[in-house]
Amino acid sequence: MGEQPSIELLPKQHQLLEQLVLAGQELSGQDLHARLRGTPLAMGLATVYRHLRQLQQQGLVRCRHLPSGEALFAPTERDEHHLTCVDCGRTQPLTACPIHDAHLSPEQIGGFQLLFHTLEFFGLCSDCQGRQDQD
Amino acid sequence: MGEQPSIELLPKQHQLLEQLVLAGQELSGQDLHARLRGTPLAMGLATVYRHLRQLQQQGLVRCRHLPSGEALFAPTERDEHHLTCVDCGRTQPLTACPIHDAHLSPEQIGGFQLLFHTLEFFGLCSDCQGRQDQD
DNA sequence: ATAAGAGTGAGTATCATTCTCATTCTGTCG
DNA sequence: CGACAGAATGAGAATGATACTCACTCTTAT
């Protein structure tokens, strides 16, 4: 983990990555598309998703899925993970990654070239714990 | 993590959980629905998803999303995580969870009641590494 | 037996993502 | 300079998983 771009990025891929870095928060494909609409950097939804997939395959971008099914993207350089409420879906970032480079033995890895990981915790936020008691 | 059912499970919830345990592997909502079709335990797709969500909210079931967007469910008692190829989507289980009960400080947890976590590693499997070289 | 409430499911709606394919761009070669 | 090949693009349609609706069917208690 921590590969530098070995291949040249296409201009639009660079734009997308830059948007993700500048945003300072995770964005969905739809978010990125909306954010760029009207600017000279605008691009179609198909292109957004196409390049996001390619960025992922180069290990530059990570994605995680909300319980809603929506996918959120972030640069892998930002090693941030989350705590998500299984009831209301609210998400809060963790301030530190509890595993950093987790200890995976070579036989566990079995030839894979590691690009990134996702680590997500799920539970009930304090509000929803209260609401469950009432139910 | 490791709550016992504090509330009585509905019969169909119990069936779903049992199917997941018996299957010994992760199943999607569609899988579960298909598996039960034709048996006396059959239930509609809506019911499958409804109960899977409730089982998740009780911390009995965990779900993770494949890059394809499909959600796979497993009992939380099975602490299994994966290595997934961002190219072909192939997944292989890890034989041990590298974090067990990760060290989360109380202020990081911020009132959440932890139910389960997902930890997924992504990379390129050996086949796809080869294929990229050719491209 | 009856009524209230929970549980159910067939069909429909939703919505993010992917696919299709015609068009545009870019660089190269004649 | 003009034409061509291949890559890149995007509008719109297709896909497919999941959520919603609402009428129906069970329970259970009285």
mmCIF file of C-alpha atoms (C1' of nucleotides) in Angstrom:
data_model
loop_
_atom_site.group_PDB
_atom_site.id
_atom_site.type_symbol
_atom_site.label_atom_id
_atom_site.label_comp_id
_atom_site.label_asym_id
_atom_site.label_seq_id
_atom_site.Cartn_x
_atom_site.Cartn_y
_atom_site.Cartn_z
ATOM 1 C CA MET A 1 0.000 0.000 0.000
ATOM 2 C CA GLY A 2 1.378 3.350 -0.961
ATOM 3 C CA GLU A 3 2.111 2.859 -4.633
ATOM 4 C CA GLN A 4 2.949 5.899 -6.654
ATOM 5 C CA PRO A 5 1.246 6.223 -10.029
ATOM 6 C CA SER A 6 3.407 3.998 -12.198
ATOM 7 C CA ILE A 7 1.391 4.909 -15.246
ATOM 8 C CA GLU A 8 0.474 8.352 -16.437
ATOM 9 C CA LEU A 9 -2.997 9.441 -15.341
ATOM 10 C CA LEU A 10 -5.429 10.711 -17.923
ATOM 11 C CA PRO A 11 -6.391 14.372 -17.401
ATOM 12 C CA LYS A 12 -9.898 13.512 -16.254
ATOM 13 C CA GLN A 13 -8.601 10.895 -13.876
ATOM 14 C CA HIS A 14 -6.310 13.500 -12.430
ATOM 15 C CA GLN A 15 -9.216 15.904 -12.036
ATOM 16 C CA LEU A 16 -11.301 13.350 -10.204
ATOM 17 C CA LEU A 17 -8.491 12.445 -7.853
ATOM 18 C CA GLU A 18 -7.839 16.111 -7.197
ATOM 19 C CA GLN A 19 -11.495 16.747 -6.410
ATOM 20 C CA LEU A 20 -11.452 13.916 -3.915
ATOM 21 C CA VAL A 21 -8.332 15.274 -2.253
ATOM 22 C CA LEU A 22 -9.654 18.835 -2.178
ATOM 23 C CA ALA A 23 -13.056 17.807 -0.878
ATOM 24 C CA GLY A 24 -11.468 16.487 2.291
ATOM 25 C CA GLN A 25 -14.323 14.043 2.592
ATOM 26 C CA GLU A 26 -15.673 11.044 0.801
ATOM 27 C CA LEU A 27 -17.756 11.665 -2.275
ATOM 28 C CA SER A 28 -20.056 9.433 -4.266
ATOM 29 C CA GLY A 29 -19.904 9.140 -8.026
ATOM 30 C CA GLN A 30 -23.022 11.273 -8.202
ATOM 31 C CA ASP A 31 -21.423 13.870 -5.922
ATOM 32 C CA LEU A 32 -18.379 14.136 -8.136
ATOM 33 C CA HIS A 33 -20.487 14.460 -11.236
ATOM 34 C CA ALA A 34 -22.636 17.187 -9.666
ATOM 35 C CA ARG A 35 -19.624 19.031 -8.290
ATOM 36 C CA LEU A 36 -18.012 19.298 -11.708
ATOM 37 C CA ARG A 37 -21.164 20.142 -13.610
ATOM 38 C CA GLY A 38 -21.020 23.626 -15.042
ATOM 39 C CA THR A 39 -17.263 23.890 -14.631
ATOM 40 C CA PRO A 40 -14.823 23.465 -17.492
ATOM 41 C CA LEU A 41 -13.927 20.138 -15.900
ATOM 42 C CA ALA A 42 -17.419 18.699 -16.287
ATOM 43 C CA MET A 43 -17.729 15.129 -17.467
ATOM 44 C CA GLY A 44 -20.494 12.603 -17.944
ATOM 45 C CA LEU A 45 -21.551 10.123 -15.321
ATOM 46 C CA ALA A 46 -20.289 7.198 -17.352
ATOM 47 C CA THR A 47 -16.869 8.794 -17.488
ATOM 48 C CA VAL A 48 -16.876 9.490 -13.768
ATOM 49 C CA TYR A 49 -17.570 5.884 -12.913
ATOM 50 C CA ARG A 50 -15.236 4.551 -15.562
ATOM 51 C CA HIS A 51 -12.314 6.533 -14.205
ATOM 52 C CA LEU A 52 -13.162 5.886 -10.582
ATOM 53 C CA ARG A 53 -12.927 2.189 -11.290
ATOM 54 C CA GLN A 54 -9.579 2.641 -12.992
ATOM 55 C CA LEU A 55 -8.260 4.766 -10.147
ATOM 56 C CA GLN A 56 -9.286 2.001 -7.784
ATOM 57 C CA GLN A 57 -7.450 -0.565 -9.855
ATOM 58 C CA GLN A 58 -4.328 1.531 -9.542
ATOM 59 C CA GLY A 59 -4.750 1.721 -5.789
ATOM 60 C CA LEU A 60 -5.155 5.495 -5.789
ATOM 61 C CA VAL A 61 -8.757 5.515 -4.665
ATOM 62 C CA ARG A 62 -10.630 3.454 -2.124
ATOM 63 C CA CYS A 63 -14.352 2.960 -1.974
ATOM 64 C CA ARG A 64 -16.749 1.793 0.661
ATOM 65 C CA HIS A 65 -20.466 1.138 0.509
ATOM 66 C CA LEU A 66 -23.004 2.637 2.835
ATOM 67 C CA PRO A 67 -25.805 0.415 4.080
ATOM 68 C CA SER A 68 -27.947 2.310 1.556
ATOM 69 C CA GLY A 69 -25.889 0.819 -1.237
ATOM 70 C CA GLU A 70 -24.328 4.114 -2.214
ATOM 71 C CA ALA A 71 -20.596 3.936 -2.818
ATOM 72 C CA LEU A 72 -18.286 6.595 -1.382
ATOM 73 C CA PHE A 73 -14.832 7.249 -2.749
ATOM 74 C CA ALA A 74 -11.742 8.666 -1.086
ATOM 75 C CA PRO A 75 -8.047 8.856 -1.937
ATOM 76 C CA THR A 76 -6.178 5.940 -0.418
ATOM 77 C CA GLU A 77 -3.578 8.383 0.859
ATOM 78 C CA ARG A 78 -6.235 9.368 3.404
ATOM 79 C CA ASP A 79 -6.289 6.384 5.732
ATOM 80 C CA GLU A 80 -9.631 7.082 7.301
ATOM 81 C CA HIS A 81 -12.242 4.624 8.462
ATOM 82 C CA HIS A 82 -15.666 4.913 9.993
ATOM 83 C CA LEU A 83 -18.247 4.038 12.511
ATOM 84 C CA THR A 84 -21.686 3.715 10.976
ATOM 85 C CA CYS A 85 -25.049 3.388 12.661
ATOM 86 C CA VAL A 86 -26.988 0.428 11.291
ATOM 87 C CA ASP A 87 -30.223 2.187 12.167
ATOM 88 C CA CYS A 88 -30.027 5.790 10.986
ATOM 89 C CA GLY A 89 -27.022 5.320 8.717
ATOM 90 C CA ARG A 90 -25.108 8.185 10.303
ATOM 91 C CA THR A 91 -21.373 7.866 9.891
ATOM 92 C CA GLN A 92 -18.532 9.276 11.939
ATOM 93 C CA PRO A 93 -14.866 9.121 11.030
ATOM 94 C CA LEU A 94 -12.313 7.393 13.212
ATOM 95 C CA THR A 95 -9.352 9.541 14.026
ATOM 96 C CA ALA A 96 -6.868 6.742 13.665
ATOM 97 C CA CYS A 97 -6.714 3.552 11.707
ATOM 98 C CA PRO A 98 -6.455 0.694 14.195
ATOM 99 C CA ILE A 99 -4.597 -1.559 11.865
ATOM 100 C CA HIS A 100 -2.283 0.577 9.751
ATOM 101 C CA ASP A 101 -0.571 -2.080 7.753
ATOM 102 C CA ALA A 102 -2.192 -5.091 9.239
ATOM 103 C CA HIS A 103 -0.147 -8.173 9.645
ATOM 104 C CA LEU A 104 -1.026 -10.429 6.804
ATOM 105 C CA SER A 105 1.168 -13.417 6.324
ATOM 106 C CA PRO A 106 2.346 -14.149 2.785
ATOM 107 C CA GLU A 107 0.310 -17.324 2.604
ATOM 108 C CA GLN A 108 -2.763 -15.365 3.562
ATOM 109 C CA ILE A 109 -2.062 -12.926 0.784
ATOM 110 C CA GLY A 110 -1.496 -15.684 -1.730
ATOM 111 C CA GLY A 111 -0.056 -13.695 -4.592
ATOM 112 C CA PHE A 112 -2.353 -10.713 -4.271
ATOM 113 C CA GLN A 113 -0.824 -7.315 -4.769
ATOM 114 C CA LEU A 114 -2.398 -5.303 -1.963
ATOM 115 C CA LEU A 115 -3.762 -1.922 -2.982
ATOM 116 C CA PHE A 116 -5.916 -0.753 -0.074
ATOM 117 C CA HIS A 117 -8.262 -1.906 2.623
ATOM 118 C CA THR A 118 -11.528 -0.852 4.131
ATOM 119 C CA LEU A 119 -12.284 -1.230 7.781
ATOM 120 C CA GLU A 120 -15.720 -0.243 8.940
ATOM 121 C CA PHE A 121 -17.367 -0.580 12.294
ATOM 122 C CA PHE A 122 -21.106 -0.796 12.662
ATOM 123 C CA GLY A 123 -23.292 -0.283 15.655
ATOM 124 C CA LEU A 124 -26.025 1.864 17.071
ATOM 125 C CA CYS A 125 -25.403 5.543 17.660
ATOM 126 C CA SER A 126 -26.520 6.933 20.966
ATOM 127 C CA ASP A 127 -29.683 8.448 19.487
ATOM 128 C CA CYS A 128 -30.763 5.176 17.949
ATOM 129 C CA GLN A 129 -30.004 3.207 21.099
ATOM 130 C CA GLY A 130 -32.489 5.462 22.832
ATOM 131 C CA ARG A 131 -35.050 5.065 20.123
ATOM 132 C CA GLN A 132 -34.823 1.267 20.287
ATOM 133 C CA ASP A 133 -35.603 1.316 23.968
ATOM 134 C CA GLN A 134 -38.758 3.253 23.254
ATOM 135 C CA ASP A 135 -39.939 0.886 20.528
ATOM 136 C CA MET B 1 -19.346 -7.565 19.916
ATOM 137 C CA GLY B 2 -20.788 -10.931 20.738
ATOM 138 C CA GLU B 3 -24.215 -9.951 21.972
ATOM 139 C CA GLN B 4 -26.677 -12.708 22.513
ATOM 140 C CA PRO B 5 -30.194 -12.163 21.179
ATOM 141 C CA SER B 6 -31.728 -10.034 23.867
ATOM 142 C CA ILE B 7 -35.044 -10.124 22.080
ATOM 143 C CA GLU B 8 -36.833 -13.161 20.764
ATOM 144 C CA LEU B 9 -36.208 -13.749 17.054
ATOM 145 C CA LEU B 10 -39.153 -14.183 14.758
ATOM 146 C CA PRO B 11 -39.357 -17.641 13.174
ATOM 147 C CA LYS B 12 -38.381 -16.355 9.745
ATOM 148 C CA GLN B 13 -35.491 -14.384 11.164
ATOM 149 C CA HIS B 14 -34.332 -17.561 12.840
ATOM 150 C CA GLN B 15 -34.604 -19.453 9.553
ATOM 151 C CA LEU B 16 -32.537 -16.877 7.726
ATOM 152 C CA LEU B 17 -29.851 -16.867 10.354
ATOM 153 C CA GLU B 18 -29.797 -20.653 10.343
ATOM 154 C CA GLN B 19 -29.438 -20.740 6.569
ATOM 155 C CA LEU B 20 -26.484 -18.394 6.784
ATOM 156 C CA VAL B 21 -24.838 -20.531 9.434
ATOM 157 C CA LEU B 22 -25.510 -23.773 7.566
ATOM 158 C CA ALA B 23 -24.344 -22.379 4.249
ATOM 159 C CA GLY B 24 -20.869 -21.883 5.661
ATOM 160 C CA GLN B 25 -20.381 -19.050 3.221
ATOM 161 C CA GLU B 26 -21.727 -15.610 2.577
ATOM 162 C CA LEU B 27 -25.026 -15.349 0.774
ATOM 163 C CA SER B 28 -26.773 -12.456 -0.900
ATOM 164 C CA GLY B 29 -30.406 -11.609 -0.290
ATOM 165 C CA GLN B 30 -31.207 -13.102 -3.660
ATOM 166 C CA ASP B 31 -29.284 -16.265 -2.765
ATOM 167 C CA LEU B 32 -31.253 -16.718 0.413
ATOM 168 C CA HIS B 33 -34.534 -16.161 -1.355
ATOM 169 C CA ALA B 34 -33.630 -18.662 -4.089
ATOM 170 C CA ARG B 35 -32.351 -21.230 -1.603
ATOM 171 C CA LEU B 36 -35.605 -21.230 0.325
ATOM 172 C CA ARG B 37 -37.901 -21.202 -2.679
ATOM 173 C CA GLY B 38 -39.854 -24.403 -2.954
ATOM 174 C CA THR B 39 -39.182 -25.394 0.648
ATOM 175 C CA PRO B 40 -41.717 -24.998 3.455
ATOM 176 C CA LEU B 41 -39.524 -22.158 4.677
ATOM 177 C CA ALA B 42 -39.965 -20.081 1.520
ATOM 178 C CA MET B 43 -40.547 -16.389 1.942
ATOM 179 C CA GLY B 44 -40.816 -13.358 -0.309
ATOM 180 C CA LEU B 45 -37.916 -11.199 -1.281
ATOM 181 C CA ALA B 46 -39.280 -8.266 0.681
ATOM 182 C CA THR B 47 -39.380 -10.388 3.815
ATOM 183 C CA VAL B 48 -35.845 -11.611 3.257
ATOM 184 C CA TYR B 49 -34.450 -8.102 3.055
ATOM 185 C CA ARG B 50 -36.622 -6.818 5.880
ATOM 186 C CA HIS B 51 -35.365 -9.454 8.261
ATOM 187 C CA LEU B 52 -31.772 -9.247 7.122
ATOM 188 C CA ARG B 53 -31.807 -5.575 8.008
ATOM 189 C CA GLN B 54 -33.277 -6.321 11.411
ATOM 190 C CA LEU B 55 -30.748 -9.065 12.061
ATOM 191 C CA GLN B 56 -28.035 -6.588 11.224
ATOM 192 C CA GLN B 57 -29.475 -4.089 13.651
ATOM 193 C CA GLN B 58 -29.280 -6.706 16.345
ATOM 194 C CA GLY B 59 -25.659 -7.428 15.515
ATOM 195 C CA LEU B 60 -26.365 -11.023 14.506
ATOM 196 C CA VAL B 61 -25.566 -10.597 10.862
ATOM 197 C CA ARG B 62 -22.871 -8.668 9.079
ATOM 198 C CA CYS B 63 -22.900 -7.567 5.476
ATOM 199 C CA ARG B 64 -20.267 -6.468 3.045
ATOM 200 C CA HIS B 65 -20.541 -5.183 -0.494
ATOM 201 C CA LEU B 66 -18.716 -6.570 -3.469
ATOM 202 C CA PRO B 67 -17.305 -4.127 -5.998
ATOM 203 C CA SER B 68 -20.293 -5.143 -8.109
ATOM 204 C CA GLY B 69 -22.578 -3.602 -5.500
ATOM 205 C CA GLU B 70 -24.051 -6.904 -4.437
ATOM 206 C CA ALA B 71 -24.350 -7.273 -0.686
ATOM 207 C CA LEU B 72 -23.270 -10.497 0.977
ATOM 208 C CA PHE B 73 -24.455 -11.514 4.420
ATOM 209 C CA ALA B 74 -22.833 -13.699 7.039
ATOM 210 C CA PRO B 75 -23.410 -14.411 10.727
ATOM 211 C CA THR B 76 -21.244 -12.146 12.866
ATOM 212 C CA GLU B 77 -20.211 -15.195 14.874
ATOM 213 C CA ARG B 78 -18.123 -16.083 11.842
ATOM 214 C CA ASP B 79 -15.317 -13.560 12.054
ATOM 215 C CA GLU B 80 -14.163 -13.880 8.486
ATOM 216 C CA HIS B 81 -12.785 -11.220 6.200
ATOM 217 C CA HIS B 82 -11.575 -11.152 2.638
ATOM 218 C CA LEU B 83 -9.139 -10.244 -0.018
ATOM 219 C CA THR B 84 -10.862 -9.078 -3.175
ATOM 220 C CA CYS B 85 -9.421 -8.418 -6.601
ATOM 221 C CA VAL B 86 -10.414 -4.995 -7.875
ATOM 222 C CA ASP B 87 -10.099 -6.249 -11.411
ATOM 223 C CA CYS B 88 -11.856 -9.605 -11.704
ATOM 224 C CA GLY B 89 -13.747 -9.350 -8.426
ATOM 225 C CA ARG B 90 -12.541 -12.713 -7.184
ATOM 226 C CA THR B 91 -12.607 -13.006 -3.417
ATOM 227 C CA GLN B 92 -10.648 -15.200 -1.066
ATOM 228 C CA PRO B 93 -11.243 -15.550 2.653
ATOM 229 C CA LEU B 94 -8.597 -14.660 5.206
ATOM 230 C CA THR B 95 -7.928 -17.410 7.671
ATOM 231 C CA ALA B 96 -7.654 -15.069 10.610
ATOM 232 C CA CYS B 97 -9.017 -11.687 11.478
ATOM 233 C CA PRO B 98 -6.053 -9.365 11.950
ATOM 234 C CA ILE B 99 -7.820 -7.119 14.379
ATOM 235 C CA HIS B 100 -10.120 -9.255 16.542
ATOM 236 C CA ASP B 101 -11.449 -6.622 18.830
ATOM 237 C CA ALA B 102 -9.549 -3.674 17.546
ATOM 238 C CA HIS B 103 -8.426 -1.104 19.997
ATOM 239 C CA LEU B 104 -10.897 1.705 19.783
ATOM 240 C CA SER B 105 -10.687 4.290 22.478
ATOM 241 C CA PRO B 106 -13.942 5.372 24.124
ATOM 242 C CA GLU B 107 -13.712 8.841 22.643
ATOM 243 C CA GLN B 108 -13.354 7.319 19.213
ATOM 244 C CA ILE B 109 -16.442 5.256 19.804
ATOM 245 C CA GLY B 110 -18.394 8.250 21.036
ATOM 246 C CA GLY B 111 -21.423 6.514 22.470
ATOM 247 C CA PHE B 112 -21.826 3.991 19.703
ATOM 248 C CA GLN B 113 -22.782 0.502 20.717
ATOM 249 C CA LEU B 114 -20.503 -1.634 18.571
ATOM 250 C CA LEU B 115 -22.198 -4.509 16.807
ATOM 251 C CA PHE B 116 -19.758 -5.745 14.191
ATOM 252 C CA HIS B 117 -17.083 -4.669 11.783
ATOM 253 C CA THR B 118 -16.023 -5.338 8.249
ATOM 254 C CA LEU B 119 -12.413 -5.435 7.190
ATOM 255 C CA GLU B 120 -11.725 -5.976 3.544
ATOM 256 C CA PHE B 121 -8.498 -5.896 1.631
ATOM 257 C CA PHE B 122 -8.388 -5.079 -2.047
ATOM 258 C CA GLY B 123 -5.713 -5.635 -4.602
ATOM 259 C CA LEU B 124 -4.903 -7.475 -7.770
ATOM 260 C CA CYS B 125 -4.902 -11.258 -7.812
ATOM 261 C CA SER B 126 -1.971 -12.936 -9.485
ATOM 262 C CA ASP B 127 -3.924 -13.612 -12.680
ATOM 263 C CA CYS B 128 -4.962 -10.002 -13.047
ATOM 264 C CA GLN B 129 -1.476 -8.714 -12.334
ATOM 265 C CA GLY B 130 -0.355 -10.743 -15.305
ATOM 266 C CA ARG B 131 -3.165 -9.479 -17.468
ATOM 267 C CA GLN B 132 -2.338 -5.839 -16.660
ATOM 268 C CA ASP B 133 1.220 -6.331 -17.821
ATOM 269 C CA GLN B 134 -0.062 -7.502 -21.175
ATOM 270 C CA ASP B 135 -2.397 -4.543 -21.618
ATOM 271 C "C1'" DA C 1 -66.279 -15.681 17.163
ATOM 272 C "C1'" DT C 2 -64.153 -11.282 16.658
ATOM 273 C "C1'" DA C 3 -61.264 -7.589 16.507
ATOM 274 C "C1'" DA C 4 -56.522 -5.506 16.797
ATOM 275 C "C1'" DG C 5 -52.128 -5.842 15.540
ATOM 276 C "C1'" DA C 6 -48.178 -7.948 13.562
ATOM 277 C "C1'" DG C 7 -46.294 -10.362 9.732
ATOM 278 C "C1'" DT C 8 -46.198 -11.281 4.820
ATOM 279 C "C1'" DG C 9 -45.503 -11.015 -0.268
ATOM 280 C "C1'" DA C 10 -46.604 -9.753 -5.236
ATOM 281 C "C1'" DG C 11 -45.898 -6.276 -7.708
ATOM 282 C "C1'" DT C 12 -44.051 -1.705 -8.386
ATOM 283 C "C1'" DA C 13 -40.881 2.080 -7.664
ATOM 284 C "C1'" DT C 14 -36.350 3.779 -6.988
ATOM 285 C "C1'" DC C 15 -31.868 4.760 -7.852
ATOM 286 C "C1'" DA C 16 -26.923 3.990 -8.339
ATOM 287 C "C1'" DT C 17 -24.221 1.987 -11.592
ATOM 288 C "C1'" DT C 18 -23.143 -0.072 -16.134
ATOM 289 C "C1'" DC C 19 -23.744 -0.594 -20.970
ATOM 290 C "C1'" DT C 20 -24.283 0.917 -25.825
ATOM 291 C "C1'" DC C 21 -22.956 3.151 -29.458
ATOM 292 C "C1'" DA C 22 -22.556 7.183 -32.157
ATOM 293 C "C1'" DT C 23 -19.615 11.216 -31.835
ATOM 294 C "C1'" DT C 24 -15.430 13.785 -30.823
ATOM 295 C "C1'" DC C 25 -10.695 14.177 -29.940
ATOM 296 C "C1'" DT C 26 -5.687 13.241 -30.722
ATOM 297 C "C1'" DG C 27 -1.835 12.081 -32.765
ATOM 298 C "C1'" DT C 28 0.337 9.906 -36.939
ATOM 299 C "C1'" DC C 29 1.316 8.834 -41.433
ATOM 300 C "C1'" DG C 30 0.953 9.496 -46.327
ATOM 301 C "C1'" DC D 1 -2.336 19.606 -45.303
ATOM 302 C "C1'" DG D 2 -5.853 15.945 -45.093
ATOM 303 C "C1'" DA D 3 -7.325 11.492 -43.847
ATOM 304 C "C1'" DC D 4 -7.353 7.768 -40.761
ATOM 305 C "C1'" DA D 5 -7.021 4.696 -36.448
ATOM 306 C "C1'" DG D 6 -7.698 4.275 -32.004
ATOM 307 C "C1'" DA D 7 -8.843 6.152 -27.636
ATOM 308 C "C1'" DA D 8 -11.941 8.902 -24.982
ATOM 309 C "C1'" DT D 9 -16.403 10.651 -24.163
ATOM 310 C "C1'" DG D 10 -21.355 11.212 -22.973
ATOM 311 C "C1'" DA D 11 -26.530 10.846 -23.620
ATOM 312 C "C1'" DG D 12 -29.686 7.830 -22.920
ATOM 313 C "C1'" DA D 13 -31.267 3.225 -22.133
ATOM 314 C "C1'" DA D 14 -30.658 -1.088 -19.585
ATOM 315 C "C1'" DT D 15 -29.714 -3.448 -15.477
ATOM 316 C "C1'" DG D 16 -30.331 -5.176 -11.083
ATOM 317 C "C1'" DA D 17 -30.446 -5.023 -6.217
ATOM 318 C "C1'" DT D 18 -33.078 -3.247 -2.703
ATOM 319 C "C1'" DA D 19 -37.072 -0.520 -0.672
ATOM 320 C "C1'" DC D 20 -41.826 0.517 -0.686
ATOM 321 C "C1'" DT D 21 -47.057 -0.220 -0.928
ATOM 322 C "C1'" DC D 22 -50.904 -2.073 0.455
ATOM 323 C "C1'" DA D 23 -54.159 -5.608 0.637
ATOM 324 C "C1'" DC D 24 -54.280 -10.041 2.718
ATOM 325 C "C1'" DT D 25 -53.434 -13.512 6.380
ATOM 326 C "C1'" DC D 26 -52.172 -15.107 10.380
ATOM 327 C "C1'" DT D 27 -51.959 -14.681 15.726
ATOM 328 C "C1'" DT D 28 -53.649 -13.846 20.083
ATOM 329 C "C1'" DA D 29 -56.614 -12.111 23.635
ATOM 330 C "C1'" DT D 30 -60.862 -11.179 24.968
#
